[in-house]
CSV table of C-alpha atoms in Angstrom, one decimal:
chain,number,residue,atom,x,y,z
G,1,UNK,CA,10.1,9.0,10.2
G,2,UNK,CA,9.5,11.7,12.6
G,3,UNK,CA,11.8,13.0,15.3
G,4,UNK,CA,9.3,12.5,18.1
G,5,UNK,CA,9.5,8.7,16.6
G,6,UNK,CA,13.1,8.8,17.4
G,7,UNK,CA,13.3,11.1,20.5
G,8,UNK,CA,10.9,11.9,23.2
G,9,UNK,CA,12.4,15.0,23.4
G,10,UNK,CA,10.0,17.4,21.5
G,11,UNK,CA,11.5,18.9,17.8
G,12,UNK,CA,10.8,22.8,17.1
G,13,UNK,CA,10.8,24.8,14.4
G,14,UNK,CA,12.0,28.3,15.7
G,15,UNK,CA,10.6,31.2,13.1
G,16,UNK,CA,12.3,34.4,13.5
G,17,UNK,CA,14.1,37.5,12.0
G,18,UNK,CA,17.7,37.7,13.2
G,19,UNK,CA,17.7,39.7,16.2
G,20,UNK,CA,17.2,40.2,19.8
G,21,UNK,CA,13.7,38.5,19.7
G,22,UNK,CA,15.6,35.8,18.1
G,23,UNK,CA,18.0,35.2,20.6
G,24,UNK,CA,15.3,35.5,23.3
G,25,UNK,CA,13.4,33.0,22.2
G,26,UNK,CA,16.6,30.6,21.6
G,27,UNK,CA,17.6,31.0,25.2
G,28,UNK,CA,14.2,29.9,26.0
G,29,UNK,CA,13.6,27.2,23.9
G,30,UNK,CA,17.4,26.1,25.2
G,31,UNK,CA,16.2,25.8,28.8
G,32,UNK,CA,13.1,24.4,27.9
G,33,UNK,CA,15.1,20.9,27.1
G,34,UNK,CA,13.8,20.8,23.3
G,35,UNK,CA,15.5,19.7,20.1
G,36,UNK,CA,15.6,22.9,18.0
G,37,UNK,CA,15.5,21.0,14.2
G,38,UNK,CA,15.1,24.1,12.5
G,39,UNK,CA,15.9,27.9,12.8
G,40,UNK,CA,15.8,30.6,10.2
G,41,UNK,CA,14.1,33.9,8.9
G,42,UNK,CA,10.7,33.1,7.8
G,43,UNK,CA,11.1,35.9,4.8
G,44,UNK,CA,13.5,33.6,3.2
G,45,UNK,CA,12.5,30.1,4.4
G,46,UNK,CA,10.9,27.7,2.0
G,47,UNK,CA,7.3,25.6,3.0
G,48,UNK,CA,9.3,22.5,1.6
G,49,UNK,CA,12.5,23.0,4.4
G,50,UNK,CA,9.8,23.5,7.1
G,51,UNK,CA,8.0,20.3,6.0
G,52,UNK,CA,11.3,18.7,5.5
G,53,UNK,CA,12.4,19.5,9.2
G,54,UNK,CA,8.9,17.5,10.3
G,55,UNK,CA,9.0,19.5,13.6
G,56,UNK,CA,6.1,19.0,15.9
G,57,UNK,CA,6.1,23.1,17.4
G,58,UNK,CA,6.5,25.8,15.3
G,59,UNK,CA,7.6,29.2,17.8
G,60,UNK,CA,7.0,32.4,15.7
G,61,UNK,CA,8.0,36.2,16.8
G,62,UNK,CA,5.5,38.0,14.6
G,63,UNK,CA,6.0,41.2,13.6
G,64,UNK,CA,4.3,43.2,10.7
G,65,UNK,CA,7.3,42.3,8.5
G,66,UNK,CA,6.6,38.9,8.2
G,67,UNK,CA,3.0,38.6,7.7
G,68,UNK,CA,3.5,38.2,3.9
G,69,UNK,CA,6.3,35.4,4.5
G,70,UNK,CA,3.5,33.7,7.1
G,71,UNK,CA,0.8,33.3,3.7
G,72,UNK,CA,3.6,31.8,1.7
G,73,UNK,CA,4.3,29.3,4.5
G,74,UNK,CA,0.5,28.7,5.1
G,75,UNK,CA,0.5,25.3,3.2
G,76,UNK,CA,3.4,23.7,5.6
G,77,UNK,CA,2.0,25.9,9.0
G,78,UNK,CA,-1.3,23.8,8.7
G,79,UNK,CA,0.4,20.7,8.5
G,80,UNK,CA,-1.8,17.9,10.4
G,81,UNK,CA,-0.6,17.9,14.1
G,82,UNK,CA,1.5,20.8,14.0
G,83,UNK,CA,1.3,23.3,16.8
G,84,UNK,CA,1.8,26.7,16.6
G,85,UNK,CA,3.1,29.4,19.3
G,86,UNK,CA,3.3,32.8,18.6
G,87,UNK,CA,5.0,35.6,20.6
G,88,UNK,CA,5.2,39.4,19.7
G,89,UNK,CA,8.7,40.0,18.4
G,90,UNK,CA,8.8,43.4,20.0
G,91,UNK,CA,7.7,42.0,23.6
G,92,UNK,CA,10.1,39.1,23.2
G,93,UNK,CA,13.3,41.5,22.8
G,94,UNK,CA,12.2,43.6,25.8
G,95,UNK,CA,11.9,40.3,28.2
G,96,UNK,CA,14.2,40.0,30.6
G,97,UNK,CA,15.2,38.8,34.0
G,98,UNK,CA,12.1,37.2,35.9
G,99,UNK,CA,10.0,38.1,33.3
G,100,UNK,CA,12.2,36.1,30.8
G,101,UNK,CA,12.3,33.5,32.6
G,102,UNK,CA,8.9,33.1,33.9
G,103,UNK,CA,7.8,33.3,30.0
G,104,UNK,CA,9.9,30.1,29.5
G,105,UNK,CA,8.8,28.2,32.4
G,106,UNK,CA,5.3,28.6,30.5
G,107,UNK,CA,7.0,27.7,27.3
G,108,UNK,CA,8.4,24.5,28.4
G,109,UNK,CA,4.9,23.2,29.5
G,110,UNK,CA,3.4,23.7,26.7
G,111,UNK,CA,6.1,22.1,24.7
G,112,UNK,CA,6.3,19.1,27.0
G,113,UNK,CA,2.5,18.7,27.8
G,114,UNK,CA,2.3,19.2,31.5
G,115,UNK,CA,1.0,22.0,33.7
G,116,UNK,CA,4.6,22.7,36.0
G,117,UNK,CA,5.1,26.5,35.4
G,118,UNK,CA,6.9,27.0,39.0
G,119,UNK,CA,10.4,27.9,39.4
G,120,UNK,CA,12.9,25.1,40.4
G,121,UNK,CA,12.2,24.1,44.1
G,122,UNK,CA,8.4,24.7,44.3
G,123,UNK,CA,7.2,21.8,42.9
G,124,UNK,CA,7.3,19.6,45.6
G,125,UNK,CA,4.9,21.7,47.1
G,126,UNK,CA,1.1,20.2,47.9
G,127,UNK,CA,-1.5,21.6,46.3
G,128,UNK,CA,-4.9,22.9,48.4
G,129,UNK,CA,-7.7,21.5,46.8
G,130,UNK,CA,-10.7,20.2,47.8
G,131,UNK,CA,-12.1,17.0,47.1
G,132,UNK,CA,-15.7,15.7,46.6
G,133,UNK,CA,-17.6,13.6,48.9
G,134,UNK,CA,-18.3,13.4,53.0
G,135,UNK,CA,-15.6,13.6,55.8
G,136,UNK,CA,-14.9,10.6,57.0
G,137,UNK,CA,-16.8,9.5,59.7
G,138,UNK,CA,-14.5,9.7,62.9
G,139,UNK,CA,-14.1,6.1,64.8
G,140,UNK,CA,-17.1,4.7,67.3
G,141,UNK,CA,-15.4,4.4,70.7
G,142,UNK,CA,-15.0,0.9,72.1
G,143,UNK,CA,-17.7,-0.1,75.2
G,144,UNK,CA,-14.1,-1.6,76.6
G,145,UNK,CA,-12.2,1.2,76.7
G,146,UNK,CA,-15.1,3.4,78.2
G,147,UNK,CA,-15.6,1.1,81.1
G,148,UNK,CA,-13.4,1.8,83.4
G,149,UNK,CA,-14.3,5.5,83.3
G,150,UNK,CA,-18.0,4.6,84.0
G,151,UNK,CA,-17.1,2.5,86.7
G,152,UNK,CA,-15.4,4.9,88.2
G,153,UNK,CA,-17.6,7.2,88.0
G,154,UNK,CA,-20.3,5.6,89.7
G,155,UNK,CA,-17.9,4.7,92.7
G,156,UNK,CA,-17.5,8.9,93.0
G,157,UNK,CA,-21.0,10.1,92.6
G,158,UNK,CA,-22.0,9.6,96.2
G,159,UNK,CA,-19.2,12.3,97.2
G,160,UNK,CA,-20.3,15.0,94.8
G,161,UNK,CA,-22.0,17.8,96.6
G,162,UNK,CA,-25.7,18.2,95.6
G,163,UNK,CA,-27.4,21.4,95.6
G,164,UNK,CA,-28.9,22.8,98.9
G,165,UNK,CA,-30.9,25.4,98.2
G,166,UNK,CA,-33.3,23.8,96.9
G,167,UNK,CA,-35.5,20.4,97.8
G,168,UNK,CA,-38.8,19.9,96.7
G,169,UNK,CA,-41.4,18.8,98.8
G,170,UNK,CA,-42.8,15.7,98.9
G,171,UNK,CA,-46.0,15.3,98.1
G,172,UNK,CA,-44.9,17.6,94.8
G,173,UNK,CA,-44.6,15.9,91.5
G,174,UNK,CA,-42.7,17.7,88.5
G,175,UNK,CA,-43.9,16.3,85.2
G,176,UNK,CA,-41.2,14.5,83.1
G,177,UNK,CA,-43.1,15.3,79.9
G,178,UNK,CA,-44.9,18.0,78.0
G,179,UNK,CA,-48.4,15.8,77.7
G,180,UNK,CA,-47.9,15.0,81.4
G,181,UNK,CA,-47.9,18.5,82.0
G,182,UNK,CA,-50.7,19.4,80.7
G,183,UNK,CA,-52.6,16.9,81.3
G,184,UNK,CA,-52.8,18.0,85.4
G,185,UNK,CA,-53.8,21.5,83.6
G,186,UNK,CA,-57.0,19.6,82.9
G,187,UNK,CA,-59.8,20.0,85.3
G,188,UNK,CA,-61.5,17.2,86.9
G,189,UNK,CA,-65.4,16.1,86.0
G,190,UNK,CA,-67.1,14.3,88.5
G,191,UNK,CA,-67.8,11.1,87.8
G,192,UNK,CA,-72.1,10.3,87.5
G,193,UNK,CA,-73.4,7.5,89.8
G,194,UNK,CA,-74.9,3.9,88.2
G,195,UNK,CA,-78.5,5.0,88.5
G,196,UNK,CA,-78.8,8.2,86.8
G,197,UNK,CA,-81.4,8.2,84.0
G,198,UNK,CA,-79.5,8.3,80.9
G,199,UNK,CA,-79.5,11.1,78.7
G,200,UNK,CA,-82.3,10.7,75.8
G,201,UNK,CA,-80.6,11.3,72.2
G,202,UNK,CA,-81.7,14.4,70.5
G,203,UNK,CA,-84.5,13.7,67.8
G,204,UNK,CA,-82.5,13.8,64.2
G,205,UNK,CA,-83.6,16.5,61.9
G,206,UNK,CA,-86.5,15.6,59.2
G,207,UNK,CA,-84.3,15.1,55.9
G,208,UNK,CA,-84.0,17.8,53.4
G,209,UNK,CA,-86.0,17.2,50.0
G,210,UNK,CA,-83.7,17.7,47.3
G,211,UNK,CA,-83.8,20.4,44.8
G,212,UNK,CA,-84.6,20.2,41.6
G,213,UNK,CA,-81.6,20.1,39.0
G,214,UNK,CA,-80.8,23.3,37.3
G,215,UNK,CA,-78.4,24.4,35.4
G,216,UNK,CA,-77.2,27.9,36.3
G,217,UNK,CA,-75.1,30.2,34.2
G,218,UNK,CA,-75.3,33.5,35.6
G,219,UNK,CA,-73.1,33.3,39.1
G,220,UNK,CA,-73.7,36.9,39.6
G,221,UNK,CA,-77.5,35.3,41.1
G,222,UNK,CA,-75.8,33.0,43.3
G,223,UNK,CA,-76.3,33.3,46.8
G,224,UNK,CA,-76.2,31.2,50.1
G,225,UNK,CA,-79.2,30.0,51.4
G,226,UNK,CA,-79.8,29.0,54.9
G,227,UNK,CA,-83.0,26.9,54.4
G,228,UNK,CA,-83.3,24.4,51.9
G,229,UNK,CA,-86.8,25.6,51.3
G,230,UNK,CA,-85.1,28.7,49.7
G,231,UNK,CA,-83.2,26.4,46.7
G,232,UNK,CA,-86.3,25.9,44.5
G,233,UNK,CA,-86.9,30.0,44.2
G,234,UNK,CA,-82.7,30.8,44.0
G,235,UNK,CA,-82.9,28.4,40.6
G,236,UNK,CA,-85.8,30.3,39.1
G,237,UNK,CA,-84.2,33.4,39.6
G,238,UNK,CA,-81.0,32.2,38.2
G,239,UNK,CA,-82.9,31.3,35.0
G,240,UNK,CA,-85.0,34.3,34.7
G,241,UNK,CA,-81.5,36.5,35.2
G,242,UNK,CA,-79.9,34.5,32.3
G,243,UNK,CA,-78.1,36.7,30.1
G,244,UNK,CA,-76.6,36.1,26.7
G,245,UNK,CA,-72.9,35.5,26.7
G,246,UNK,CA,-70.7,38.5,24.8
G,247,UNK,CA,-69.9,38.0,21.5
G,248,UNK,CA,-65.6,37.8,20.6
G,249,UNK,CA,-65.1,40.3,18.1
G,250,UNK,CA,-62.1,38.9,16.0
G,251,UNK,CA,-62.3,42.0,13.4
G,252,UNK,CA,-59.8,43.8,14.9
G,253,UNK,CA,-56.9,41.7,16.2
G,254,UNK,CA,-53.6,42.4,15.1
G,255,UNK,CA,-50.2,41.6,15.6
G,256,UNK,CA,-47.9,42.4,18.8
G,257,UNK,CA,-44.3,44.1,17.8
G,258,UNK,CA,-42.4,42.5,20.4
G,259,UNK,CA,-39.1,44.0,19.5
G,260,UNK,CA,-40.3,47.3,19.1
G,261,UNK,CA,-41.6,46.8,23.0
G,262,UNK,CA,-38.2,45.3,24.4
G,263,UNK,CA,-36.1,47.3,26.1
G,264,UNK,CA,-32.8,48.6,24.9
G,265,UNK,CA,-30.4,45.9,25.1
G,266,UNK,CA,-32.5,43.0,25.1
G,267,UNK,CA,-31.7,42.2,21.4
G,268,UNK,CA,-27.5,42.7,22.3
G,269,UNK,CA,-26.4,39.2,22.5
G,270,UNK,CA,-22.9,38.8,22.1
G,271,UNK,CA,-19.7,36.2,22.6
G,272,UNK,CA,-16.4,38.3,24.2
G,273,UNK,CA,-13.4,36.4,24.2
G,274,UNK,CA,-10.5,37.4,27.0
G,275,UNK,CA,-6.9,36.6,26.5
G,276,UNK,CA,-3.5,37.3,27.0
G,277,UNK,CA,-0.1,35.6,27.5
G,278,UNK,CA,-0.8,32.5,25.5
G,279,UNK,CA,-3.8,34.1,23.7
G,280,UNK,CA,-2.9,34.0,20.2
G,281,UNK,CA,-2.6,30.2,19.7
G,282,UNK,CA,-5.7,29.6,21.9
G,283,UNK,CA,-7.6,31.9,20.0
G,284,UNK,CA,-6.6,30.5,16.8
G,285,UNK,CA,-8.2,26.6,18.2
G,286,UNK,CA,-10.9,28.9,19.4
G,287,UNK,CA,-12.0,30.7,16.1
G,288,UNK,CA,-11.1,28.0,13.5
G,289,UNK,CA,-13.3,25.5,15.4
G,290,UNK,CA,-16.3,27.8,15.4
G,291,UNK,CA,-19.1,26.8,12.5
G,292,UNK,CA,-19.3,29.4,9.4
G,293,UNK,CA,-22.4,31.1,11.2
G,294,UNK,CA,-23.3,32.6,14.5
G,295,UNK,CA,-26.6,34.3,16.0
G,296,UNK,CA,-24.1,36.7,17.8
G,297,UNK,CA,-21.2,38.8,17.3
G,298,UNK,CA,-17.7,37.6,18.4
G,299,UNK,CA,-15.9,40.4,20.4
G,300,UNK,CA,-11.7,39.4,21.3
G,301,UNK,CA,-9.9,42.0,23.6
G,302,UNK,CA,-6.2,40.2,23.7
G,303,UNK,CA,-4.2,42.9,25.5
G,304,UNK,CA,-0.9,43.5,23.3
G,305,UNK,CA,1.8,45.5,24.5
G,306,UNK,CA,2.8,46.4,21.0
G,307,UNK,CA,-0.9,47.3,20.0
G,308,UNK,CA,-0.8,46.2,16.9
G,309,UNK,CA,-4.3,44.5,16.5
G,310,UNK,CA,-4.3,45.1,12.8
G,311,UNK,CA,-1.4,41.9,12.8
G,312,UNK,CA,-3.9,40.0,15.0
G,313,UNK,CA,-6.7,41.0,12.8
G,314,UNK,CA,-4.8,39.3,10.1
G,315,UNK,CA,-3.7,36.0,11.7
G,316,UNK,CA,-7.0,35.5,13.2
G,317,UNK,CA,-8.5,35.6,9.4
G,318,UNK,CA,-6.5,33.2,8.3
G,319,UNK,CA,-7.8,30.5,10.3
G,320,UNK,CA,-11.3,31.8,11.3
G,321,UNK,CA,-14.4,30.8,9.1
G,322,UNK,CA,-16.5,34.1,10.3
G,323,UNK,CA,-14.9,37.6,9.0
G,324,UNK,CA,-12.4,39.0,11.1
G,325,UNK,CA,-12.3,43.1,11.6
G,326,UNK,CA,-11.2,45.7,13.7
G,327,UNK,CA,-13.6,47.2,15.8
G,328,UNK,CA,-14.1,50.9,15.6
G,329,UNK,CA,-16.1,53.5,17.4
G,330,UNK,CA,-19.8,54.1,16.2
G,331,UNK,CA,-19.8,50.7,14.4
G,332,UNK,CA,-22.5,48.2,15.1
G,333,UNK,CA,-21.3,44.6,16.2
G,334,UNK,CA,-22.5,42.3,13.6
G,335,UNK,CA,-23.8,38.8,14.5
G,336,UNK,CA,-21.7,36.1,12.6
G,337,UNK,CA,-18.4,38.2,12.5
G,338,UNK,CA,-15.6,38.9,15.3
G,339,UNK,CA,-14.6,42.0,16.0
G,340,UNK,CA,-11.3,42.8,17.8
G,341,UNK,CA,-10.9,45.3,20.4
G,342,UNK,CA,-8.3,48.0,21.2
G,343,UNK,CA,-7.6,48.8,24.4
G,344,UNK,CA,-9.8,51.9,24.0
G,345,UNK,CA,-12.7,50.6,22.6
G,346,UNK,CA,-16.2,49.9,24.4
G,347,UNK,CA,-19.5,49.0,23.7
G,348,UNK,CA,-22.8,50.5,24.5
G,349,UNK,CA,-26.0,48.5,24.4
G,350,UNK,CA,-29.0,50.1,22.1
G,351,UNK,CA,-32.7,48.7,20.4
G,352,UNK,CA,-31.0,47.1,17.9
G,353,UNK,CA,-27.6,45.8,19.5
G,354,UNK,CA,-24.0,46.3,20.2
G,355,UNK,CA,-22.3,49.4,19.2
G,356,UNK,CA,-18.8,50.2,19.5
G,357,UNK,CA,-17.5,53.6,21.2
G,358,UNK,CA,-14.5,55.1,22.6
G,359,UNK,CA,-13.5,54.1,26.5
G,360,UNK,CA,-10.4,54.6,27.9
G,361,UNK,CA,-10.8,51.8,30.3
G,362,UNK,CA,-11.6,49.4,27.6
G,363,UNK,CA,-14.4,46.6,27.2
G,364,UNK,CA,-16.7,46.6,30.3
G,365,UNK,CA,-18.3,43.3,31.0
G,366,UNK,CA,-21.4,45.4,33.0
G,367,UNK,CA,-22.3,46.8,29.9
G,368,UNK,CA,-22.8,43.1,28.2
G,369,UNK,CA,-26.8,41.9,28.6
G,370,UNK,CA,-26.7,38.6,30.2
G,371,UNK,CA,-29.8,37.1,28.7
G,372,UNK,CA,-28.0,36.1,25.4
G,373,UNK,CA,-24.9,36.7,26.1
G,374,UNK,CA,-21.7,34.1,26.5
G,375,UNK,CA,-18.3,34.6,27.7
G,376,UNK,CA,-15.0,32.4,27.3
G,377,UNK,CA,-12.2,33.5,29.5
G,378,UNK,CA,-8.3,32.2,27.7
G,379,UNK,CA,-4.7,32.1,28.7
G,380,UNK,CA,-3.5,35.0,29.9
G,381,UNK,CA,-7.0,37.0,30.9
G,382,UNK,CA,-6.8,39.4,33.7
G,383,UNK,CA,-7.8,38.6,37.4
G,384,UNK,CA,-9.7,41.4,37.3
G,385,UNK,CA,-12.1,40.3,35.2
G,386,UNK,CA,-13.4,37.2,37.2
G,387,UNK,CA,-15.6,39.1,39.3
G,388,UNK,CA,-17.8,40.7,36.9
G,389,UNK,CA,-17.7,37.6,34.9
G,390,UNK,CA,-19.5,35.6,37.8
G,391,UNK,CA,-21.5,38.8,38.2
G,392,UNK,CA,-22.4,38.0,34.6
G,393,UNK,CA,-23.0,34.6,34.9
G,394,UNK,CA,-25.1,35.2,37.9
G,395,UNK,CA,-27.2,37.1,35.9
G,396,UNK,CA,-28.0,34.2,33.1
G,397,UNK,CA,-25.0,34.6,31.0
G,398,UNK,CA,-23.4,31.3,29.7
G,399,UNK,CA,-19.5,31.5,30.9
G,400,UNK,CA,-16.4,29.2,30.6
G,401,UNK,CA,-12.6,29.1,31.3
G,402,UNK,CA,-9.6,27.4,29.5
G,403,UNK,CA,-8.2,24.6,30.8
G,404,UNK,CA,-5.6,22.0,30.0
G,405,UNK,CA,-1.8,21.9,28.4
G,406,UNK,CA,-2.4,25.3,26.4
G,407,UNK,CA,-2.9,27.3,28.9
G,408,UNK,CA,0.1,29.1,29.9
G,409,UNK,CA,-1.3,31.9,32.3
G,410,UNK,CA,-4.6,30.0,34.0
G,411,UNK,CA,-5.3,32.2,36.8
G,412,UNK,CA,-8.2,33.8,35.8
G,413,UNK,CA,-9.7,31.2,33.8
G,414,UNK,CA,-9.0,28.5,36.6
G,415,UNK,CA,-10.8,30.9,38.9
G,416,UNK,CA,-13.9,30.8,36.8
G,417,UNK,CA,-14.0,26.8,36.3
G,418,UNK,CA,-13.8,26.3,40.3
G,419,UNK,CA,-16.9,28.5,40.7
G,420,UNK,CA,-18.6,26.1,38.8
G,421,UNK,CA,-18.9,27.5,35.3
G,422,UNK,CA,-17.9,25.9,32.1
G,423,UNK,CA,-14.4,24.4,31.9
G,424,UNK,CA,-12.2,22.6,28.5
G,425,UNK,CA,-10.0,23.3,25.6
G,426,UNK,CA,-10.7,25.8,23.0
G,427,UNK,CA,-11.7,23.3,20.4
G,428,UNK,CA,-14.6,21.9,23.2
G,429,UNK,CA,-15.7,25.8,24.2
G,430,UNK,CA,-15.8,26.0,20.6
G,431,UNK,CA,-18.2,22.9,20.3
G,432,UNK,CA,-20.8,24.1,22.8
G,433,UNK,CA,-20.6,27.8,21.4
G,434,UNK,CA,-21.5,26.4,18.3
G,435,UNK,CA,-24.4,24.2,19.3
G,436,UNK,CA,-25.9,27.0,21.4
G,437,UNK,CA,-25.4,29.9,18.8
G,438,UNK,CA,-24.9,28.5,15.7
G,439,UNK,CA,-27.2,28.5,12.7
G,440,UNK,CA,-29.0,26.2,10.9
G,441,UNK,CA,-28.7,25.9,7.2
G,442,UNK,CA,-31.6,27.8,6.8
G,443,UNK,CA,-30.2,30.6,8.6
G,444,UNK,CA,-32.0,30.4,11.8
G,445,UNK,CA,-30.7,29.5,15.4
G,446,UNK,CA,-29.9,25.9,16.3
């Protein structure tokens, strides 16, 4: 039996070298109100003690000495139900102080399932949302109540002072309506007496023969007539005029290179992927729900403090049915595999793709064609990314934020979802990514 049979409390495993990442992470997990069932080095910890501790988190510090100690506990890590967390071992030693605290906060609702990440005090306070459907309609006043004030009224309006500059005359008449109006506008006709001879009707026109029918297949003949006489001779020069109708010459079609005539770009369909605090263990549901074949390339930009992407490159393989590199400069992004991104690495948009290139401000979102183009915003991506994301959504581009208990940081993905674009879980985005870019087992699009 489990220990979330026993205890609602939740049990977890805490994975970490001895050190000041260690001790971070204990204080946090302390404050976070969790039963710690298990804590030890993972270079020396077997899969059968972690399986034996049947904990229901698993908190990891990675660092790059411990990646060969994650493969050996692969086996028990992908237990059924199991949820990992990972944390840079080298960010968790430097956190402290607000920052340490505010890292547990987000911590504690993802161990316990619920979405309160403000400090102690604030959460009591309403949140400003709006909520679908019309105002409410205000109340109908009651004839009752308004009675008195007519009746007083009336009793006063003999002793309000009217207006004495002007008075219209008498025998003047202001219309009370448009049609009235204009209707005085209209002059007068005089009526005829009884005995004038009435008017005789005009004779009707003799009735005009119809024409012969023809059939007419030039129209450059066609003309109007203004006598009916003139139809007879307008058909015989329409058949004299006939002309035989060109021949299609069908010897020399050929083929239209439509890629060779689209514009660079076009072609340079891609998924990005934005994270950050959180990132790795939404990234991981991400990746390992994805299908074994994609139409477009996968780009990640996680920012890490550490910069060590090649650790991410390596976790993210693990779990991920499409190859998992590091993107360099000059490299082409390859449909069907996901490339991670440095901080300094771009793309550019050519003919025949994505390529990779060196940009010290990082990925540009601009620089993505919207046409077949998708983007997923995680935990932990930066504000400053919403606007051109809407910018890029606005253009065609399919885009969608994180929501729900695994998102520690939802700023900027929360901002997306409330302008209307995609919202769920990684596993979900993952779903609809799949049915919109995956292949078929042929190899073509879905």
């Amino acid at each position: 039996m489990s220990v979330s049979d026993l205890d609602p409390v939740p049990a977890v495993a805490l994975l970490a070298r001895p050190g000041a990442a260690r001790e971070r992470l204990r204080e946090a997990l302390a404050h976070a109100d969790v039963q710690i069932v298990l804590e030890d080095d993972p270079m020396t910890l077997e899969p059968q003690a972690l399986h034996d501790a049947r904990p229901q988190f698993v908190v990891i510090a990675l660092e790059a000495a411990i990646e060969d100690a994650l493969e050996r506990l692969e086996p028990a890590l992908s237990a059924p139900g199991l949820t990992l967390v990972f944390d840079e071992a080298e960010l968790a030693a430097r956190r402290d102080g607000w920052e340490a605290q505010r890292w547990g906060r987000h911590l504690a609702a993802k161990l316990h399932g619920h979405q309160q990440v403000l400090p102690p005090g604030a959460e009591d306070e309403p949140a400003l949302q709006l909520e679908p459907g019309l105002p409410s309609v205000p109340p109908v006043p009651q004839e009752t109540a308004l009675q008195p004030h007519l009746e007083q009224a009336r009793s006063w309006a003999d002793d309000v002072p009217a207006d004495g500059l002007y008075s219209p005359q008498a025998h003047v008449h202001e219309p009370i309506a448009l049609e009235q109006a204009l209707a005085a506008l209209q002059p007068v006709l005089p009526v005829l007496p009884e005995t004038a001879a009435p008017v005789e009707a005009a004779p009707e026109p003799p009735p005009v023969p119809a024409a012969a029918p023809s059939v007419f297949t030039d129209h450059t003949a066609w003309s109007l007539v203004d006598e009916a006489s003139d139809a007879p001779a307008a058909a015989q020069a329409a058949t004299t005029n006939e002309s035989p109708e060109p021949a299609f010459d069908t010897g020399h079609l050929s083929l239209v290179d439509l890629d060779a005539a689209a514009p660079a770009g076009s072609r340079a369909g891609v998924l990005l992927v934005l994270a950050g605090i959180g990132g790795p263990d939404a990234l991981r549901r991400l990746l390992a729900a994805l299908p074994n074949g994609l139409a477009v390339p996968v780009l990640v930009h996680m920012r890490l403090d550490g910069g060590r992407y090649g650790n991410l490159v390596k976790q993210m393989a693990r779990v991920s049915p499409l190859p998992v590199q590091l993107a360099e400069a000059g490299q082409r992004a390859t449909a069907g595999e996901v490339h991670v991104l440095a901080d300094d690495i771009g793309v550019h948009a050519a003919a025949d793709g994505l390529y990779f290139q060196s940009e010290a401000q990082g990925i540009s979102i601009a620089a993505l064609s919207a046409e077949h183009s998708a983007l997923v915003l995680l935990s932990g991506a930066d504000l400053a990314h919403v606007g051109p994301a809407l910018d890029l959504a606005a253009a065609g581009a399919w885009v969608a934020g994180q929501v729900g208990e695994g998102c520690y940081d939802p700023a900027a993905a929360t901002a997306v979802v409330a302008a209307g674009m995609v919202a769920g879980e990684p596993q979900e985005l993952a779903q609809v990514i799949a049915a919109r870019w995956g292949l078929d087992d042929d190899g073509g699009a879905a």
